[in-house]
Short mmCIF file of C-alpha atoms in Angstrom, two decimals:
data_model
loop_
_atom_site.label_atom_id
_atom_site.label_comp_id
_atom_site.label_asym_id
_atom_site.label_seq_id
_atom_site.Cartn_x
_atom_site.Cartn_y
_atom_site.Cartn_z
CA UNK A 1 0.90 3.09 2.26
CA UNK A 2 -0.76 -0.21 1.76
CA UNK A 3 -3.00 -1.94 4.26
CA UNK A 4 -2.44 -5.52 4.94
CA UNK A 5 -6.05 -6.91 5.26
CA UNK A 6 -7.72 -9.87 3.55
CA UNK A 7 -9.91 -12.76 4.63
CA UNK A 8 -9.39 -16.52 3.81
CA UNK A 9 -11.76 -19.30 3.59
CA UNK A 10 -12.27 -22.53 1.63
CA UNK A 11 -16.00 -22.14 1.61
CA UNK A 12 -15.63 -18.83 -0.51
CA UNK A 13 -14.12 -21.08 -3.17
CA UNK A 14 -17.06 -23.30 -3.25
CA UNK A 15 -19.41 -20.54 -3.51
CA UNK A 16 -17.33 -18.93 -6.27
CA UNK A 17 -17.35 -22.06 -8.50
CA UNK A 18 -21.07 -22.57 -8.01
CA UNK A 19 -21.98 -19.14 -8.97
CA UNK A 20 -19.28 -18.59 -11.80
CA UNK A 21 -20.63 -16.78 -14.82
CA UNK A 22 -23.38 -14.97 -12.92
CA UNK A 23 -21.93 -11.60 -13.58
CA UNK A 24 -20.49 -11.53 -17.21
CA UNK A 25 -18.40 -8.64 -18.27
CA UNK A 26 -17.22 -7.55 -21.80
CA UNK A 27 -13.62 -8.57 -22.76
CA UNK A 28 -12.41 -5.02 -23.05
CA UNK A 29 -13.67 -4.22 -19.64
CA UNK A 30 -12.61 -7.32 -17.87
CA UNK A 31 -10.38 -7.22 -14.77
CA UNK A 32 -7.45 -8.74 -16.76
CA UNK A 33 -7.53 -6.16 -19.61
CA UNK A 34 -8.08 -3.13 -17.15
CA UNK A 35 -5.23 -4.38 -14.76
CA UNK A 36 -2.71 -4.73 -17.75
CA UNK A 37 -3.65 -1.14 -19.01
CA UNK A 38 -3.32 0.20 -15.54
CA UNK A 39 0.08 -1.43 -14.57
CA UNK A 40 2.00 -0.57 -17.69
CA UNK A 41 5.35 0.95 -18.29
CA UNK A 42 4.77 3.96 -20.58
CA UNK A 43 6.91 5.38 -23.25
CA UNK A 44 9.70 7.87 -22.14
CA UNK A 45 9.27 10.19 -25.21
CA UNK A 46 6.32 11.85 -26.84
CA UNK A 47 4.97 13.54 -23.74
CA UNK A 48 5.01 17.44 -23.24
CA UNK A 49 3.19 20.00 -21.34
CA UNK A 50 0.04 18.86 -19.70
CA UNK A 51 0.27 15.33 -21.27
CA UNK A 52 3.58 14.86 -19.59
CA UNK A 53 2.04 16.14 -16.20
CA UNK A 54 -0.78 13.55 -16.63
CA UNK A 55 1.58 10.86 -17.29
CA UNK A 56 3.53 11.62 -14.15
CA UNK A 57 0.31 11.79 -12.23
CA UNK A 58 -0.40 8.29 -13.74
CA UNK A 59 2.85 6.88 -12.12
CA UNK A 60 2.06 8.61 -8.82
CA UNK A 61 -1.40 6.94 -8.61
CA UNK A 62 0.21 3.50 -8.77
CA UNK A 63 1.55 3.99 -5.28
CA UNK A 64 -0.03 2.16 -2.35
CA UNK A 65 -2.44 3.72 -0.21
CA UNK A 66 -4.39 2.43 3.11
CA UNK A 67 -7.28 0.09 1.83
CA UNK A 68 -6.20 1.39 -1.64
CA UNK A 69 -8.49 4.41 -1.00
CA UNK A 70 -6.30 6.46 -3.36
CA UNK A 71 -6.94 9.32 -0.95
CA UNK A 72 -5.05 12.13 -3.01
CA UNK A 73 -5.83 14.70 -5.63
CA UNK A 74 -3.27 16.27 -7.94
CA UNK A 75 -3.12 20.01 -9.46
CA UNK A 76 -1.00 20.66 -12.53
CA UNK A 77 0.67 23.98 -12.65
CA UNK A 78 -0.44 25.91 -15.85
CA UNK A 79 3.40 26.48 -16.62
CA UNK A 80 4.21 22.84 -16.20
CA UNK A 81 6.67 23.60 -13.56
CA UNK A 82 5.09 22.02 -10.62
CA UNK A 83 2.57 19.31 -9.38
CA UNK A 84 0.74 19.62 -6.14
CA UNK A 85 -0.54 16.69 -4.23
CA UNK A 86 -3.26 17.17 -1.47
CA UNK A 87 -5.43 14.67 0.58
CA UNK A 88 -8.97 13.81 -0.85
CA UNK A 89 -11.03 14.28 2.27
CA UNK A 90 -13.78 12.40 0.60
CA UNK A 91 -11.83 9.06 0.79
CA UNK A 92 -10.82 8.82 4.36
CA UNK A 93 -10.97 5.79 6.77
CA UNK A 94 -11.60 7.39 10.26
CA UNK A 95 -11.76 3.91 12.16
CA UNK A 96 -8.33 2.80 11.03
CA UNK A 97 -6.66 6.27 10.52
CA UNK A 98 -8.43 8.85 12.85
CA UNK A 99 -5.38 11.38 13.03
CA UNK A 100 -4.85 10.96 8.99
CA UNK A 101 -1.49 9.50 9.55
CA UNK A 102 -1.93 6.90 6.74
CA UNK A 103 -3.31 9.50 4.47
CA UNK A 104 -0.10 11.58 4.64
CA UNK A 105 2.11 8.48 4.36
CA UNK A 106 0.04 7.69 1.22
CA UNK A 107 0.78 11.13 -0.19
CA UNK A 108 4.44 10.58 0.48
CA UNK A 109 4.40 7.24 -1.58
CA UNK A 110 2.67 9.06 -4.47
CA UNK A 111 5.33 11.85 -4.16
CA UNK A 112 8.17 9.38 -4.45
CA UNK A 113 6.60 7.67 -7.48
CA UNK A 114 6.04 11.16 -9.11
CA UNK A 115 9.72 12.17 -8.58
CA UNK A 116 11.11 8.89 -9.80
CA UNK A 117 8.96 9.20 -12.96
CA UNK A 118 9.96 12.80 -13.45
CA UNK A 119 13.42 11.95 -13.40
CA UNK A 120 13.05 9.27 -16.09
CA UNK A 121 11.38 11.85 -18.11
CA UNK A 122 14.29 14.51 -17.71
CA UNK A 123 12.82 16.39 -14.88
CA UNK A 124 14.27 16.94 -11.26
CA UNK A 125 11.47 16.99 -8.58
CA UNK A 126 12.07 19.20 -5.54
CA UNK A 127 9.70 18.23 -2.77
CA UNK A 128 8.25 20.77 -0.38
CA UNK A 129 5.48 20.30 2.30
CA UNK A 130 3.28 23.36 3.08
CA UNK A 131 1.67 22.80 6.31
CA UNK A 132 -0.86 25.88 5.81
CA UNK A 133 -2.58 23.80 2.94
CA UNK A 134 -1.53 20.33 3.81
CA UNK A 135 -0.18 20.14 0.22
CA UNK A 136 2.95 18.39 -1.20
CA UNK A 137 4.41 20.60 -3.90
CA UNK A 138 6.91 18.88 -6.44
CA UNK A 139 8.68 21.71 -8.45
CA UNK A 140 10.08 20.39 -11.63
CA UNK A 141 13.12 21.56 -13.48
CA UNK A 142 15.09 20.05 -16.61
CA UNK A 143 17.85 17.53 -15.84
CA UNK A 144 19.45 14.65 -17.44
CA UNK A 145 17.01 11.87 -17.79
CA UNK A 146 17.72 8.73 -15.71
CA UNK A 147 15.41 5.72 -16.04
CA UNK A 148 16.47 4.02 -12.71
CA UNK A 149 15.64 0.60 -11.49
CA UNK A 150 13.29 2.16 -9.02
CA UNK A 151 11.37 3.70 -11.80
CA UNK A 152 11.03 0.46 -13.79
CA UNK A 153 9.81 -1.13 -10.64
CA UNK A 154 6.84 1.14 -10.32
CA UNK A 155 4.34 -0.90 -12.44
CA UNK A 156 5.86 -4.18 -11.05
CA UNK A 157 5.35 -3.16 -7.31
CA UNK A 158 2.53 -4.78 -5.31
CA UNK A 159 1.62 -5.45 -1.58
CA UNK A 160 1.72 -9.26 -1.71
CA UNK A 161 -0.65 -10.44 0.99
CA UNK A 162 0.46 -14.14 0.71
CA UNK A 163 2.98 -16.38 2.41
CA UNK A 164 6.72 -15.94 1.48
CA UNK A 165 9.40 -18.73 1.10
CA UNK A 166 11.04 -18.14 4.48
CA UNK A 167 14.45 -17.80 2.96
CA UNK A 168 16.86 -15.14 4.31
CA UNK A 169 17.98 -12.29 2.23
CA UNK A 170 21.66 -11.67 1.74
CA UNK A 171 23.70 -8.90 3.46
CA UNK A 172 23.99 -7.12 0.33
CA UNK A 173 20.21 -7.05 -0.28
CA UNK A 174 19.45 -5.95 3.25
CA UNK A 175 21.90 -3.19 2.77
CA UNK A 176 20.16 -2.02 -0.36
CA UNK A 177 16.92 -2.10 1.38
CA UNK A 178 18.31 -0.08 4.41
CA UNK A 179 19.76 2.55 2.18
CA UNK A 180 16.56 3.00 0.19
CA UNK A 181 14.24 3.04 3.10
CA UNK A 182 16.08 5.62 5.30
CA UNK A 183 16.76 9.32 5.24
CA UNK A 184 17.93 12.15 7.41
CA UNK A 185 14.58 12.28 9.15
CA UNK A 186 13.33 8.61 8.86
CA UNK A 187 15.11 5.65 10.54
CA UNK A 188 14.61 2.11 9.31
CA UNK A 189 14.84 -0.84 11.57
CA UNK A 190 15.32 -4.22 9.76
CA UNK A 191 14.46 -7.29 12.03
CA UNK A 192 15.71 -10.55 10.81
CA UNK A 193 16.13 -12.33 14.13
CA UNK A 194 13.36 -15.06 14.69
CA UNK A 195 12.98 -13.82 18.29
CA UNK A 196 12.63 -10.18 17.39
CA UNK A 197 10.11 -11.23 14.73
CA UNK A 198 8.08 -13.22 17.13
CA UNK A 199 7.84 -10.24 19.47
CA UNK A 200 6.49 -7.97 16.60
CA UNK A 201 3.91 -10.77 15.82
CA UNK A 202 2.77 -10.89 19.40
CA UNK A 203 1.91 -7.10 19.00
CA UNK A 204 0.39 -7.72 15.63
CA UNK A 205 -2.09 -10.45 17.19
CA UNK A 206 -2.96 -8.08 20.18
CA UNK A 207 -3.81 -5.29 17.70
CA UNK A 208 -5.71 -7.44 15.28
CA UNK A 209 -7.79 -8.91 18.07
CA UNK A 210 -8.65 -5.30 19.32
CA UNK A 211 -9.45 -4.05 15.94
CA UNK A 212 -11.48 -6.94 15.09
CA UNK A 213 -13.61 -6.27 18.21
CA UNK A 214 -14.57 -3.00 16.86
CA UNK A 215 -17.67 -2.97 14.75
CA UNK A 216 -16.68 0.50 13.11
CA UNK A 217 -13.36 -0.97 11.97
CA UNK A 218 -14.88 -4.05 10.61
CA UNK A 219 -17.55 -2.15 8.83
CA UNK A 220 -15.13 0.25 7.26
CA UNK A 221 -12.70 -2.51 6.02
CA UNK A 222 -15.68 -4.51 4.49
CA UNK A 223 -16.75 -1.23 2.67
CA UNK A 224 -13.30 -1.25 0.82
CA UNK A 225 -13.41 -4.98 -0.29
CA UNK A 226 -14.06 -5.65 -3.93
CA UNK A 227 -15.32 -9.10 -4.07
CA UNK A 228 -14.99 -9.74 -7.74
CA UNK A 229 -13.42 -8.23 -10.93
CA UNK A 230 -16.50 -6.51 -12.02
CA UNK A 231 -16.71 -4.36 -8.88
CA UNK A 232 -13.02 -3.81 -8.95
CA UNK A 233 -13.22 -2.40 -12.37
CA UNK A 234 -16.46 -0.34 -11.59
CA UNK A 235 -14.84 1.44 -8.66
CA UNK A 236 -11.11 1.27 -9.75
CA UNK A 237 -10.16 1.37 -5.93
CA UNK A 238 -10.42 -0.80 -2.80
CA UNK A 239 -9.09 -4.23 -1.98
CA UNK A 240 -9.51 -6.68 -4.68
CA UNK A 241 -10.39 -10.15 -3.22
CA UNK A 242 -8.20 -12.01 -5.70
CA UNK A 243 -5.15 -9.79 -4.75
CA UNK A 244 -5.09 -11.45 -1.46
CA UNK A 245 -5.21 -14.90 -2.89
CA UNK A 246 -9.00 -15.56 -2.48
CA UNK A 247 -11.38 -16.49 -5.13
CA UNK A 248 -13.85 -13.93 -6.56
CA UNK A 249 -17.59 -14.15 -5.88
CA UNK A 250 -20.77 -12.02 -6.33
CA UNK A 251 -20.75 -9.10 -4.01
CA UNK A 252 -23.74 -10.42 -1.91
CA UNK A 253 -22.08 -13.72 -1.34
CA UNK A 254 -18.65 -12.15 -0.40
CA UNK A 255 -20.32 -10.08 2.17
CA UNK A 256 -22.11 -12.79 3.86
CA UNK A 257 -18.97 -15.14 3.72
CA UNK A 258 -16.94 -12.30 5.02
CA UNK A 259 -19.13 -11.98 8.14
CA UNK A 260 -18.82 -15.79 8.66
CA UNK A 261 -15.31 -16.43 8.39
CA UNK A 262 -13.43 -13.16 9.13
CA UNK A 263 -12.65 -14.14 12.79
CA UNK A 264 -9.77 -13.21 15.12
CA UNK A 265 -8.59 -16.93 15.30
CA UNK A 266 -8.44 -17.11 11.50
CA UNK A 267 -6.88 -13.87 10.91
CA UNK A 268 -4.22 -14.36 13.82
CA UNK A 269 -3.39 -17.82 12.58
CA UNK A 270 -2.94 -16.40 9.09
CA UNK A 271 -0.51 -13.64 10.37
CA UNK A 272 1.38 -16.08 12.29
CA UNK A 273 2.00 -18.15 9.10
CA UNK A 274 2.79 -15.04 7.13
CA UNK A 275 5.34 -13.65 9.64
CA UNK A 276 7.06 -17.09 9.95
CA UNK A 277 7.48 -17.32 6.31
CA UNK A 278 8.94 -14.01 6.09
CA UNK A 279 12.70 -12.96 5.60
CA UNK A 280 12.20 -10.16 8.07
CA UNK A 281 10.15 -7.31 9.37
CA UNK A 282 10.83 -3.54 8.77
CA UNK A 283 9.64 -0.84 10.93
CA UNK A 284 9.78 2.85 9.73
CA UNK A 285 10.28 5.61 12.34
CA UNK A 286 9.95 9.34 11.53
CA UNK A 287 11.90 11.77 13.45
CA UNK A 288 8.70 13.71 14.44
CA UNK A 289 5.01 12.74 14.59
CA UNK A 290 3.75 15.53 12.21
CA UNK A 291 2.44 15.59 8.60
CA UNK A 292 5.62 16.49 6.99
CA UNK A 293 7.48 13.69 8.63
CA UNK A 294 4.59 11.21 7.66
CA UNK A 295 5.03 12.33 4.12
CA UNK A 296 8.78 11.68 4.30
CA UNK A 297 8.04 8.30 5.95
CA UNK A 298 5.86 7.36 2.87
CA UNK A 299 8.68 8.44 0.43
CA UNK A 300 11.15 6.19 2.17
CA UNK A 301 8.69 3.24 2.36
CA UNK A 302 8.07 3.53 -1.39
CA UNK A 303 11.64 3.60 -2.23
CA UNK A 304 12.05 0.62 -0.09
CA UNK A 305 9.11 -1.10 -1.85
CA UNK A 306 10.62 -0.21 -5.27
CA UNK A 307 14.09 -1.32 -4.29
CA UNK A 308 12.63 -4.56 -3.04
CA UNK A 309 10.52 -5.12 -6.21
CA UNK A 310 13.86 -4.50 -8.23
CA UNK A 311 15.53 -7.22 -6.18
CA UNK A 312 12.47 -9.66 -6.63
CA UNK A 313 11.48 -9.23 -2.94
CA UNK A 314 7.78 -8.76 -1.78
CA UNK A 315 6.31 -7.02 1.17
CA UNK A 316 3.10 -6.60 2.88
CA UNK A 317 1.93 -4.32 5.87
CA UNK A 318 1.41 -5.51 9.47
CA UNK A 319 0.33 -2.06 10.85
CA UNK A 320 -1.77 -3.28 13.79
CA UNK A 321 0.85 -2.31 16.41
CA UNK A 322 1.05 1.37 15.24
CA UNK A 323 -2.79 1.67 14.43
CA UNK A 324 -4.08 0.57 17.88
CA UNK A 325 -3.14 3.72 19.93
CA UNK A 326 -3.08 1.82 23.20
CA UNK A 327 -0.61 -0.53 21.91
CA UNK A 328 1.72 1.96 20.04
CA UNK A 329 3.82 3.28 23.04
CA UNK A 330 4.25 -0.25 24.26
CA UNK A 331 5.55 -1.41 20.76
CA UNK A 332 7.77 1.62 20.62
CA UNK A 333 9.21 0.71 24.05
CA UNK A 334 9.74 -2.94 23.02
CA UNK A 335 11.80 -1.80 20.02
CA UNK A 336 13.80 0.74 22.07
CA UNK A 337 12.30 3.85 20.42
CA UNK A 338 11.68 5.73 23.67
CA UNK A 339 9.23 8.50 22.88
CA UNK A 340 9.32 8.24 19.12
CA UNK A 341 6.43 6.98 17.23
CA UNK A 342 6.65 3.94 14.92
CA UNK A 343 5.06 4.82 11.72
CA UNK A 344 4.77 1.56 9.58
CA UNK A 345 5.43 -2.07 9.97
CA UNK A 346 5.71 -4.43 7.19
CA UNK A 347 7.09 -7.88 6.44
CA UNK A 348 9.24 -8.80 3.50
CA UNK A 349 10.55 -11.77 1.71
CA UNK A 350 10.30 -13.52 -1.76
CA UNK A 351 6.84 -14.89 -2.66
CA UNK A 352 4.39 -15.10 -5.58
CA UNK A 353 3.07 -12.48 -7.78
CA UNK A 354 -0.76 -12.05 -7.14
CA UNK A 355 -3.54 -10.19 -9.18
CA UNK A 356 -3.19 -6.38 -8.81
CA UNK A 357 -5.42 -3.95 -7.20
CA UNK A 358 -6.74 -1.24 -9.80
CA UNK A 359 -6.58 2.38 -9.91
CA UNK A 360 -8.83 5.33 -10.88
CA UNK A 361 -8.19 7.18 -14.10
CA UNK A 362 -5.98 10.18 -13.91
CA UNK A 363 -8.98 12.27 -14.90
CA UNK A 364 -10.74 11.25 -11.72
CA UNK A 365 -7.83 12.51 -9.39
CA UNK A 366 -6.99 15.84 -11.02
CA UNK A 367 -8.30 19.11 -9.68
#
């Protein structure tokens, strides 16, 4: 899943312009070149055996994850008949995700990308979760290749943390999103009424204020921000500043500016503008609060995101109401969910394309 965090300040722009050119990088290792290489639609032929497995993993890694931690590892079966996905316990965010909910949702997102890519390459993916090992196993068998719109949207999808155009979606578009984001064990609520969206915003503001008062949360978030293209390329992970619509600066400047301008008021005002510019809010609700259902929530969200991308619709997370445990049950009650746990909250609408976050190479996630 994708986190929704970014910071916003005009002073950052001034600092960036004053210090432009302080961190030169070669053209072949520039952010732009690496981003183009990362987010490319590959060929659908010429891959066999382990090479095909690595190509499927490449598509899987283009899935969203909390803070873009890429909290997954992949294992290729020696026969080429399965790929396993497990949590990378070295890439956790204990402050924002203490029960690993977001980790398993992220694994579900990667799983959905993998199955979409497998189908485009003539393989049917059967997904099973093993609670004994916390692994998602995707069994692969030959089938007729289908290069769907969802598959083609994988290298185009992004979590767009800017404002949208506030225009409503058509009934047909909403129906397509509803179908893509639902399953037998995951319920999708699409809220387009302004009063319902305002109610969600109130919980977002409460949750954001609580999180920003927690030094551990703020420190953890700051750890995953990449303030310039050079750092984004070096790590291949994290939240690239420009992907949030902010200018890039040397890391030491960014860390200081973050401390000065990342305030509850500025963030809450930003979320208010973003929600009011959105066509709607989506809430994903798994049937049960366990790892297997969290994986399924991730798969449903990724299908939603890919379908939205195919329609030219953007989305970004607003997960504060489900991340702050003291608010979660109140939020669920406000939505009429009873004892069910809401898993993901996001806003959607039409908006601009922003720079993309990067990914680590396939070799770094294979075990």
